[in-house]
Every structure is written in C-alpha cells, then in structure tokens.
mmCIF file of C-alpha atoms in Angstrom:
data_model
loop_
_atom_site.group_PDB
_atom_site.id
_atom_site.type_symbol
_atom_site.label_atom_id
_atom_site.label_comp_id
_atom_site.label_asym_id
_atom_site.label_seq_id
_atom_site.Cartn_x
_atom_site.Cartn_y
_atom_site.Cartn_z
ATOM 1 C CA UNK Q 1142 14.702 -0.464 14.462
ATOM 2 C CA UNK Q 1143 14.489 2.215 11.925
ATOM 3 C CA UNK Q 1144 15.306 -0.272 9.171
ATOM 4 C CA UNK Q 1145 13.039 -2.906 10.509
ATOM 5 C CA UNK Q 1146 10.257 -0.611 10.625
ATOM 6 C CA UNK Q 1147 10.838 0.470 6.667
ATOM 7 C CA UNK Q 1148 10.829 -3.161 5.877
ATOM 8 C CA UNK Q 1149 7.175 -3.938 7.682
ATOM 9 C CA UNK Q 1150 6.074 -0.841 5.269
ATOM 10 C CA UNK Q 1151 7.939 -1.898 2.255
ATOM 11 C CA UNK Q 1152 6.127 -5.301 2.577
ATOM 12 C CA UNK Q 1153 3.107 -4.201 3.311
ATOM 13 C CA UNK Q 1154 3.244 -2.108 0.099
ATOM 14 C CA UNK Q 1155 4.352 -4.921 -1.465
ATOM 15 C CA UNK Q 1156 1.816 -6.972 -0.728
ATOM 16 C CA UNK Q 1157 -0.701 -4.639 -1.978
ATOM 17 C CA UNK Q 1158 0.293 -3.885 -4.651
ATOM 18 C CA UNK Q 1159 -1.719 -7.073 -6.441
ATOM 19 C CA UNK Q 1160 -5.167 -5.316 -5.048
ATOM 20 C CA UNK Q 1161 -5.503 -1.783 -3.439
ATOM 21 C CA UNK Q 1162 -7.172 -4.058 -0.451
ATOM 22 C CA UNK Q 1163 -5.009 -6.390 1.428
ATOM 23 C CA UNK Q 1164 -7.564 -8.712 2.592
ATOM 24 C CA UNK Q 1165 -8.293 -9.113 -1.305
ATOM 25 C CA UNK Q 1166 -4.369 -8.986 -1.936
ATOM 26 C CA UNK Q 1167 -4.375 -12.364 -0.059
ATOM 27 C CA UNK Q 1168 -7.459 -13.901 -0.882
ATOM 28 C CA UNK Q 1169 -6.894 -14.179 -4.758
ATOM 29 C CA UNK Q 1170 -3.664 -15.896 -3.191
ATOM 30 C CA UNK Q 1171 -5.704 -17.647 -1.810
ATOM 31 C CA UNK Q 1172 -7.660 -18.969 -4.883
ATOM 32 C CA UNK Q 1173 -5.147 -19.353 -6.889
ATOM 33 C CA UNK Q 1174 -3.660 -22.377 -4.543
ATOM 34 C CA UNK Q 1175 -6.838 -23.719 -4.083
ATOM 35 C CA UNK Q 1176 -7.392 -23.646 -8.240
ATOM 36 C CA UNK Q 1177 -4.067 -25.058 -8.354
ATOM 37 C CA UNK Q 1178 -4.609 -27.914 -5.855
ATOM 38 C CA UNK Q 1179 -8.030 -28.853 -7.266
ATOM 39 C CA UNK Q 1180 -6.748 -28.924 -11.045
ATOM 40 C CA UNK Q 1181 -3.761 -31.766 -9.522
ATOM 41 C CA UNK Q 1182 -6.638 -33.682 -7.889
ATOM 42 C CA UNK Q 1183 -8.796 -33.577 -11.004
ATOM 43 C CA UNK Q 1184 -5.234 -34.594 -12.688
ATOM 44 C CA UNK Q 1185 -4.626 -37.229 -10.729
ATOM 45 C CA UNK Q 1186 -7.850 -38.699 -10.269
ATOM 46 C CA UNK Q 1187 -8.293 -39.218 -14.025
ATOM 47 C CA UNK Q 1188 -5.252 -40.582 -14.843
ATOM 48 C CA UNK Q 1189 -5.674 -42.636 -11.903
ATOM 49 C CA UNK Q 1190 -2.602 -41.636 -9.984
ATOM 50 C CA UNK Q 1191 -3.653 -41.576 -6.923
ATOM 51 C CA UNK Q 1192 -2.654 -45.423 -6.076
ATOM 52 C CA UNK Q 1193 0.298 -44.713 -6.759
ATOM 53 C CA UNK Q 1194 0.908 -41.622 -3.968
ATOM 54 C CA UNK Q 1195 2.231 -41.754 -0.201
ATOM 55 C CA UNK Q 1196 -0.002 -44.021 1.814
ATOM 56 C CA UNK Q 1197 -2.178 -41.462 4.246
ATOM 57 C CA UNK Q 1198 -3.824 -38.488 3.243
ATOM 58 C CA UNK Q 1199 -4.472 -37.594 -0.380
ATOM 59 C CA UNK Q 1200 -4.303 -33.479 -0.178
ATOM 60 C CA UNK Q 1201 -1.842 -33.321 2.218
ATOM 61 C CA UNK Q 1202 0.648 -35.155 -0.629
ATOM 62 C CA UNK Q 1203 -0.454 -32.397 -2.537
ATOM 63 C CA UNK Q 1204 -0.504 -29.304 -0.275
ATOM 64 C CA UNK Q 1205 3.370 -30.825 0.414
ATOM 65 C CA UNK Q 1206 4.121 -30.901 -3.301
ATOM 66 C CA UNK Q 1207 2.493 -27.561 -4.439
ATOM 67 C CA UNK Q 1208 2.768 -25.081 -1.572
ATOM 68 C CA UNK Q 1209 6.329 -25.398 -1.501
ATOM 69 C CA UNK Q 1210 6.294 -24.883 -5.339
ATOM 70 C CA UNK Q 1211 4.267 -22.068 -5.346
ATOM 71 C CA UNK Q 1212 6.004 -20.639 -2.643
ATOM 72 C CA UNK Q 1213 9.905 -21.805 -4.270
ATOM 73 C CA UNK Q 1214 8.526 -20.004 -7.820
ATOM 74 C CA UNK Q 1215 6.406 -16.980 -6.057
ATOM 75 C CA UNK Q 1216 9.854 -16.186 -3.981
ATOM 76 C CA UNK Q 1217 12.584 -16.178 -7.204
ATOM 77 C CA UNK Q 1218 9.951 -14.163 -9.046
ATOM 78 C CA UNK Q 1219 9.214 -11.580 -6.239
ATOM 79 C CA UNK Q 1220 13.090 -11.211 -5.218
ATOM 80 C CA UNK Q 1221 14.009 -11.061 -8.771
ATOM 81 C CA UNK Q 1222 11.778 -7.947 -9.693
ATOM 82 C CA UNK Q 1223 12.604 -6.095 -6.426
ATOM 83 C CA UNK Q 1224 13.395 -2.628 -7.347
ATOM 84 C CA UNK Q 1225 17.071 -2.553 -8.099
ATOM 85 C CA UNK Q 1226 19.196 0.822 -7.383
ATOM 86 C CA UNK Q 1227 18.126 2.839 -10.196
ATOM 87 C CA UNK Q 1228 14.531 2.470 -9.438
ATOM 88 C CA UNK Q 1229 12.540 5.708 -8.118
ATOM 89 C CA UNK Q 1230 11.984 4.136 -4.763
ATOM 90 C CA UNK Q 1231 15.762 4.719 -3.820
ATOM 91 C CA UNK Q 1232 15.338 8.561 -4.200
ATOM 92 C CA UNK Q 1233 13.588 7.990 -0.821
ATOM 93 C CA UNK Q 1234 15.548 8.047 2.188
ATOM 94 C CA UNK Q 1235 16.692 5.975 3.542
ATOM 95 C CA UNK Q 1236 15.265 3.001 1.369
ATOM 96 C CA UNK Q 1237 17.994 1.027 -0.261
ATOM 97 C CA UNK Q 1238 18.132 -2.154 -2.293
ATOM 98 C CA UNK Q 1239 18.663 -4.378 0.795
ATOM 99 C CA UNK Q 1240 15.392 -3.306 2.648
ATOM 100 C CA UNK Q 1241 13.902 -3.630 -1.413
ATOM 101 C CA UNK Q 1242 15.020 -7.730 -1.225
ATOM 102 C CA UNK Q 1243 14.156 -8.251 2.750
ATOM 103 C CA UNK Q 1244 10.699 -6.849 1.908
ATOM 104 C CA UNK Q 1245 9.775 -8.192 -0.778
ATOM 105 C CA UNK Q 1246 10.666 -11.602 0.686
ATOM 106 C CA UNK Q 1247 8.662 -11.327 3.728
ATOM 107 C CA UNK Q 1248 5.697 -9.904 1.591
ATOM 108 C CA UNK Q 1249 5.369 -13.286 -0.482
ATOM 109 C CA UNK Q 1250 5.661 -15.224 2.955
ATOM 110 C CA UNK Q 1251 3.553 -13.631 4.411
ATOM 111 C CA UNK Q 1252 0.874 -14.188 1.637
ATOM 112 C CA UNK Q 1253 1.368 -17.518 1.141
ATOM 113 C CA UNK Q 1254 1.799 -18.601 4.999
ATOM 114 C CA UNK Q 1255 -1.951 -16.627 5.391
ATOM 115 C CA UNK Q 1256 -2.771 -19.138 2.002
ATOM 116 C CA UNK Q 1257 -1.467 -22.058 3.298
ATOM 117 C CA UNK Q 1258 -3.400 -21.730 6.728
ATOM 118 C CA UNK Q 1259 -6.431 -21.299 4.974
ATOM 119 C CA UNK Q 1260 -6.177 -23.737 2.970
ATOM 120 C CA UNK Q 1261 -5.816 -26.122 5.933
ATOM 121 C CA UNK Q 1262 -8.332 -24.976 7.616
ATOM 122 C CA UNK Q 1263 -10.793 -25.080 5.145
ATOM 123 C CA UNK Q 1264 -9.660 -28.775 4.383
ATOM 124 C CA UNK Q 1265 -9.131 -29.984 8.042
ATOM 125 C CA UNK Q 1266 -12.845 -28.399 8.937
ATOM 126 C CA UNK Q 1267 -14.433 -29.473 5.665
ATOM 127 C CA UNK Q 1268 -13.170 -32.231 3.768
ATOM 128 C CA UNK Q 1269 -11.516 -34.541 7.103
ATOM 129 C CA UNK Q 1270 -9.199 -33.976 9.738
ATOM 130 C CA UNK Q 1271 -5.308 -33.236 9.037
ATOM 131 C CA UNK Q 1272 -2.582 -34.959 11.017
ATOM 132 C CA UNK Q 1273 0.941 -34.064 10.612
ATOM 133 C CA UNK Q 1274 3.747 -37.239 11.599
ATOM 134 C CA UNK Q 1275 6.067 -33.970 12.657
ATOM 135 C CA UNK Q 1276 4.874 -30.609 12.024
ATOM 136 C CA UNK Q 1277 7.926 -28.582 13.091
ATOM 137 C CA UNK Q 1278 10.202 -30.518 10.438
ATOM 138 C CA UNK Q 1279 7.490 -29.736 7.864
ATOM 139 C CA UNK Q 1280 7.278 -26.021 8.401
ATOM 140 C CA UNK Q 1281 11.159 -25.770 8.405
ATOM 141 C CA UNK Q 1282 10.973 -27.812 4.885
ATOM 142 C CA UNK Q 1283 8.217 -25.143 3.844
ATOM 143 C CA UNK Q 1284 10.537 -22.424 4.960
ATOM 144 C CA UNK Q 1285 13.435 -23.926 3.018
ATOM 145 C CA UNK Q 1286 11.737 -24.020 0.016
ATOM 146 C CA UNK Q 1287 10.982 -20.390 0.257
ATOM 147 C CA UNK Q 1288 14.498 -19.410 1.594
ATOM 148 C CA UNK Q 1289 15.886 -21.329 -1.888
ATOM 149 C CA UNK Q 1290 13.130 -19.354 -3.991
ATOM 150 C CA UNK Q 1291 15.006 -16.227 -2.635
ATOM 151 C CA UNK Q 1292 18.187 -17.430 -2.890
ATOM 152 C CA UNK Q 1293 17.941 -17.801 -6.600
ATOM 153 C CA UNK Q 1294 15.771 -15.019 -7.026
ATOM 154 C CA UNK Q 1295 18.772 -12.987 -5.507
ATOM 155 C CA UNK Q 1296 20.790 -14.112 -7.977
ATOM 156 C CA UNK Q 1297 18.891 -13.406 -11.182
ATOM 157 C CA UNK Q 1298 18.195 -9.747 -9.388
ATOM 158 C CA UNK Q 1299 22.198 -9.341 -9.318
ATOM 159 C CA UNK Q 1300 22.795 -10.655 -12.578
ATOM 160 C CA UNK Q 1301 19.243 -8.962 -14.974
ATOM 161 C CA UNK Q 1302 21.140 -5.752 -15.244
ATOM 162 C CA UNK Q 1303 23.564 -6.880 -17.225
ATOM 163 C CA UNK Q 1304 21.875 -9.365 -19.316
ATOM 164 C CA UNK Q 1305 18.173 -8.533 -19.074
ATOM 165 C CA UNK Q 1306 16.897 -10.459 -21.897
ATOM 166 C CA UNK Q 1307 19.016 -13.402 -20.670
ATOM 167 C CA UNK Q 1308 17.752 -13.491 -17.639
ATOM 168 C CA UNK Q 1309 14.280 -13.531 -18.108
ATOM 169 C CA UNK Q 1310 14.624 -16.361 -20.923
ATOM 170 C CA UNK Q 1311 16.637 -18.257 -17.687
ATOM 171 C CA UNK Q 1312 13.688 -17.411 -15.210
ATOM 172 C CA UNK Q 1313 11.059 -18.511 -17.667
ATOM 173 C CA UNK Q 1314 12.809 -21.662 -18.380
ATOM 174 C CA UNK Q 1315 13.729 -22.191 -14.599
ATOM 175 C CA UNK Q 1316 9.715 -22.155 -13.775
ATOM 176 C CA UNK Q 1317 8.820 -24.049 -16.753
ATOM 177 C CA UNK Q 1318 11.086 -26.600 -15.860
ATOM 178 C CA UNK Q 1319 10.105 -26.789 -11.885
ATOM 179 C CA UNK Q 1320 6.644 -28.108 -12.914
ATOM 180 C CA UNK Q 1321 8.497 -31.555 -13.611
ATOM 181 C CA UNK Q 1322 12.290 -31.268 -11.944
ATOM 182 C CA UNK Q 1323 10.366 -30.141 -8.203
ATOM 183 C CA UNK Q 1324 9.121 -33.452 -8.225
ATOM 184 C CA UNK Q 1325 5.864 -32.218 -6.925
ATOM 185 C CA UNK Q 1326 3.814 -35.382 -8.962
ATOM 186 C CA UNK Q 1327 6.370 -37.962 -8.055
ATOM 187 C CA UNK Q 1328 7.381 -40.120 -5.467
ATOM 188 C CA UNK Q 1329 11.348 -39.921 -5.175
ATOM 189 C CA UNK Q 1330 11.582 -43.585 -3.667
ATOM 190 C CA UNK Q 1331 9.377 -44.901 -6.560
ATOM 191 C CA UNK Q 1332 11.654 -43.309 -9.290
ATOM 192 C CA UNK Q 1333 14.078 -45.056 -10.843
ATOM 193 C CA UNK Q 1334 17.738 -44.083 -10.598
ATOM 194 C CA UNK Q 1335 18.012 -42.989 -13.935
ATOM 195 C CA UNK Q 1336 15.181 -39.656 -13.060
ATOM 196 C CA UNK Q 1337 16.389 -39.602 -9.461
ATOM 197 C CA UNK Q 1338 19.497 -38.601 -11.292
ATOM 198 C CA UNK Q 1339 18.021 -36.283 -13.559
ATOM 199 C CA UNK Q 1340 16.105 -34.140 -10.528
ATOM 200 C CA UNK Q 1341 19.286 -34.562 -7.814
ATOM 201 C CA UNK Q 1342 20.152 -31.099 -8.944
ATOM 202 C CA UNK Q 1343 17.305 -29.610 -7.859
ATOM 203 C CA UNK Q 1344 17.341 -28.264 -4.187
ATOM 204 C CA UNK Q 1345 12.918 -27.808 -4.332
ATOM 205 C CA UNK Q 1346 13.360 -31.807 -5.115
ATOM 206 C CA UNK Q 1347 14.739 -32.610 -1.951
ATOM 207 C CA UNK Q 1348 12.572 -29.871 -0.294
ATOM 208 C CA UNK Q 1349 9.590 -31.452 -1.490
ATOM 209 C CA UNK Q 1350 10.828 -34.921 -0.305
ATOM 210 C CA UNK Q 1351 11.695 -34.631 2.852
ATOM 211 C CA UNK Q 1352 8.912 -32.213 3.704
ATOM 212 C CA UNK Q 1353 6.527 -35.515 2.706
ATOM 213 C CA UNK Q 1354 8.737 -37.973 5.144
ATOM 214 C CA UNK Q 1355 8.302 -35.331 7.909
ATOM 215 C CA UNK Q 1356 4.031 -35.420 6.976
ATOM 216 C CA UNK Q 1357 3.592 -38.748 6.400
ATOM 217 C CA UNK Q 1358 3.981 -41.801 9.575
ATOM 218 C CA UNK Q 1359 5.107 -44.164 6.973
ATOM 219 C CA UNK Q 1360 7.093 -42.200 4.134
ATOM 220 C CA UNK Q 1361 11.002 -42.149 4.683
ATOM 221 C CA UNK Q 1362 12.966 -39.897 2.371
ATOM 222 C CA UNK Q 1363 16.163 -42.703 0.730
ATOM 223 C CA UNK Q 1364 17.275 -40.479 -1.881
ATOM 224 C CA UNK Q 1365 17.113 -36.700 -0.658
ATOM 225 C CA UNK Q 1366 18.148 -34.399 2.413
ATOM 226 C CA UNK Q 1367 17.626 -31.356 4.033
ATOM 227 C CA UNK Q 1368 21.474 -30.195 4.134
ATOM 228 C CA UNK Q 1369 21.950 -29.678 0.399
ATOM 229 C CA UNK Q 1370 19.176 -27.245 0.251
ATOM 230 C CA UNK Q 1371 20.418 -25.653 3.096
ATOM 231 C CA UNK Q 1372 24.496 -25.237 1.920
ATOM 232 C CA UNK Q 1373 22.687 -24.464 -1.225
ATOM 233 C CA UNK Q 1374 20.901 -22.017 0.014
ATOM 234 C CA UNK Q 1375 23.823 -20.272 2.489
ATOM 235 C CA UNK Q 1376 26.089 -19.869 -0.940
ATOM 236 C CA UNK Q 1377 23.863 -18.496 -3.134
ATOM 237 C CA UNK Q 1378 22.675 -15.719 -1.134
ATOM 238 C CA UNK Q 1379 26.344 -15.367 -0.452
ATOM 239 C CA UNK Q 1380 26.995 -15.111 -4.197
ATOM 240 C CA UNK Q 1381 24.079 -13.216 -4.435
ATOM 241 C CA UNK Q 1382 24.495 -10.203 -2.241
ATOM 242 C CA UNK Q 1383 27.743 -10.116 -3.174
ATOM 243 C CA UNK Q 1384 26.757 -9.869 -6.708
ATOM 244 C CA UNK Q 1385 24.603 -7.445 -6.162
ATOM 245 C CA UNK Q 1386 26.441 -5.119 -4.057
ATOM 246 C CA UNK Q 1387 28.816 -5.177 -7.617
ATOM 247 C CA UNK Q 1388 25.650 -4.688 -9.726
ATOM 248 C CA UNK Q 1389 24.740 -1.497 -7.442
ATOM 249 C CA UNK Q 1390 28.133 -0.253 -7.645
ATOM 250 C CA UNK Q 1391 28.256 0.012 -11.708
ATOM 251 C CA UNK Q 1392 24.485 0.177 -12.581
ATOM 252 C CA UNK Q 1393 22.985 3.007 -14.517
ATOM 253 C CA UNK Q 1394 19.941 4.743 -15.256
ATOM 254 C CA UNK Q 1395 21.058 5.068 -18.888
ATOM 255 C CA UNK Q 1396 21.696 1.411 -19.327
ATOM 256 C CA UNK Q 1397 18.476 0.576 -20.806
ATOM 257 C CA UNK Q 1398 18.069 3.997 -22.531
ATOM 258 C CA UNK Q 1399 18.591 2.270 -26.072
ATOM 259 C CA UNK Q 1400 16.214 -0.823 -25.771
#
C-alpha cells in the first residue's frame, strides 16, 4: 500500500510537471491531439485521401491512427527520461527507480486517457455521433499501444547510461520513423506486400490495425494481430527490467562528470 500510495504521488508530480496546474497540465494535452488530428484532416482532405480510408466514420480512422501514436511515442519518451538511480529523487526514502518507471507510466495514461475522452466527447456532441463495432477490443488495442510505448521506453532507460548519445540518436530516429512505419495514414489491407513487409516489424503497426477492425463494422485486419504486440511487449519489459536492475547496479554519479 505504501508503494502504491508513492506511485499515485509520483504521478501526480509527474503530471504536473508540464504546468504548475493540473487541469492546464492536461488541457494543453489536450490541444495538442486536437492540433494534431485537425492538421491529418486538413492533410488528407487536400490530397484527397479520404476515399481511400475505412468505410464509416472519418475521425474515428484518425483518432484510431493517432491516439495510439501519440500515446506509443508519449509512453517511450516519458519511461525513457524517468529518473534513473543517480537522480536526486532517490535520496528520498523510500522512492526507487521502479516506483520512478510505474509512475511515470501511469502519469502519461492518465493524460492522454483524460485527452482521448475529450476528444470524443467534443466530437460525438459536436461534429456527429460515434459508434464503436466493439469498444472493449479497441480500448485493449489503445492500452497495447501504450504498454509497447513503455516497453521500449524501458529499454532505452536501461541502456542511456551507458551510451547516452546513442540512445537519444536511436529515440529520435525511432519517433521520426513511427510517423510512416505506425501506419497511422495507411490502410494495411490496401498495401501491397512489398510495404506490408517493410512495417511487419513494427508492433504500433499491428496495434493500429487491429484497433481499426475492432472500430469499424466492416474493416477486418488480414495482415496483423494482437499477439505479436503482446509477446512483444511481455519480453521487452522482461529484457528491460532486467537491464535495468544491471544498469542500477553499476551506475554512477561520476559517469557523466566529463561530458
């Protein structure tokens, strides 16, 4: 109890820690999916891509595509800069590194969970009314998507104090490269084999994918599933705590003393 009790205080800090105010914390969350979302509609609308989506509701194809994006990207950032054993938050007892992770994850799904509900509110009340083919297998695909964004998070967090500069060149290039490989803009049963290929890898690809065949009546997932993800998912946080357990074992304040 005592641990889960510094973890609803670590993430509360966390989540302030954008804005002194939490309601403001959230609500530039807030606007930055809802900048995001409109820029994509404005995208697709000129280069007249919209024919070429799901059949059914335009923004829900794109709430599907860029909530669990955001969400996947917000998640490997946020684990990945969670203070690490020689921070000055572990001189407080008894904080350690694991309540550092849990908190920190729960702080960006928190914030984007409150951004994601708002968002569908204000579209469902405003724009027209939003009707999900299975809602529970959507959440679980948005919950995926953010267990994944920790996973890997974990893992740069376990490897960055060894090779710092390395790791934020791979977490740069990792985000960079999830604007096309998530798949977010495409269709996976419209792609060819040759790109289905070339975004297989990618466990926010199938995320993405079958999160849109749970949302949509008519949209069923041929190339993509929710188990690699998943096993995905289960060995890298494997790989991950154990790596950092290593990490904390060796790490030292004077590591970075010459950069």
């Amino acid at each position: 109890m005592n641990m889960l009790e510094l973890s609803f205080v670590a993430a509360a800090r966390k989540v302030r820690q954008s804005h002194r105010n939490a309601i403001w914390a959230i609500m530039l969350s807030v606007l930055q999916s809802v900048l995001f979302i409109a820029a994509f509609y404005f995208m697709f609308s000129l280069i007249g891509a919209r024919a070429a989506a799901i059949r059914g509701d335009f923004m829900l194809y794109l709430l599907t595509g860029i909530f669990a994006y955001l969400t996947h990207i917000k998640a490997v950032q946020q684990i990945m800069g969670a203070e690490g054993a020689t921070s000055a938050m572990m001189q407080h007892a008894p904080m350690n590194t694991l309540v550092a992770i849990i908190s920190s994850a729960l702080s960006i799904l928190y914030t984007q969970t409150v951004s994601l509900l708002v968002v569908l509110l204000m579209i469902h009340t405003v724009i027209n009314p939003i009707t999900f083919h299975a809602w529970p297998g959507a959440l679980l695909m948005y919950l995926l998507a953010w267990a994944t964004g920790c996973a890997v998070g974990l893992l740069l967090m376990a490897a960055k104090p060894w090779l710092p500069d390395v790791v934020t060149i791979l977490q740069l290039i990792y985000v960079r490269a999830n604007m096309i490989a998530s798949g977010k803009m495409f269709v996976a049963n419209m792609m060819p084999g040759m790109m289905i290929d070339m975004f297989d890898w990618n466990p926010l690809f199938h995320v993405i994918d079958q999160a849109r065949g749970f949302t949509f009546v008519n949209y069923f997932p041929h190339h993509t599933n929710w188990e690699y993800p998943l096993y995905f998912t289960l060995i890298a946080l494997l790989i991950g705590f154990m790596g950092e357990a290593y990490t904390r074992k060796h790490v030292s304040a004077s590591w970075g003393a010459g950069r």
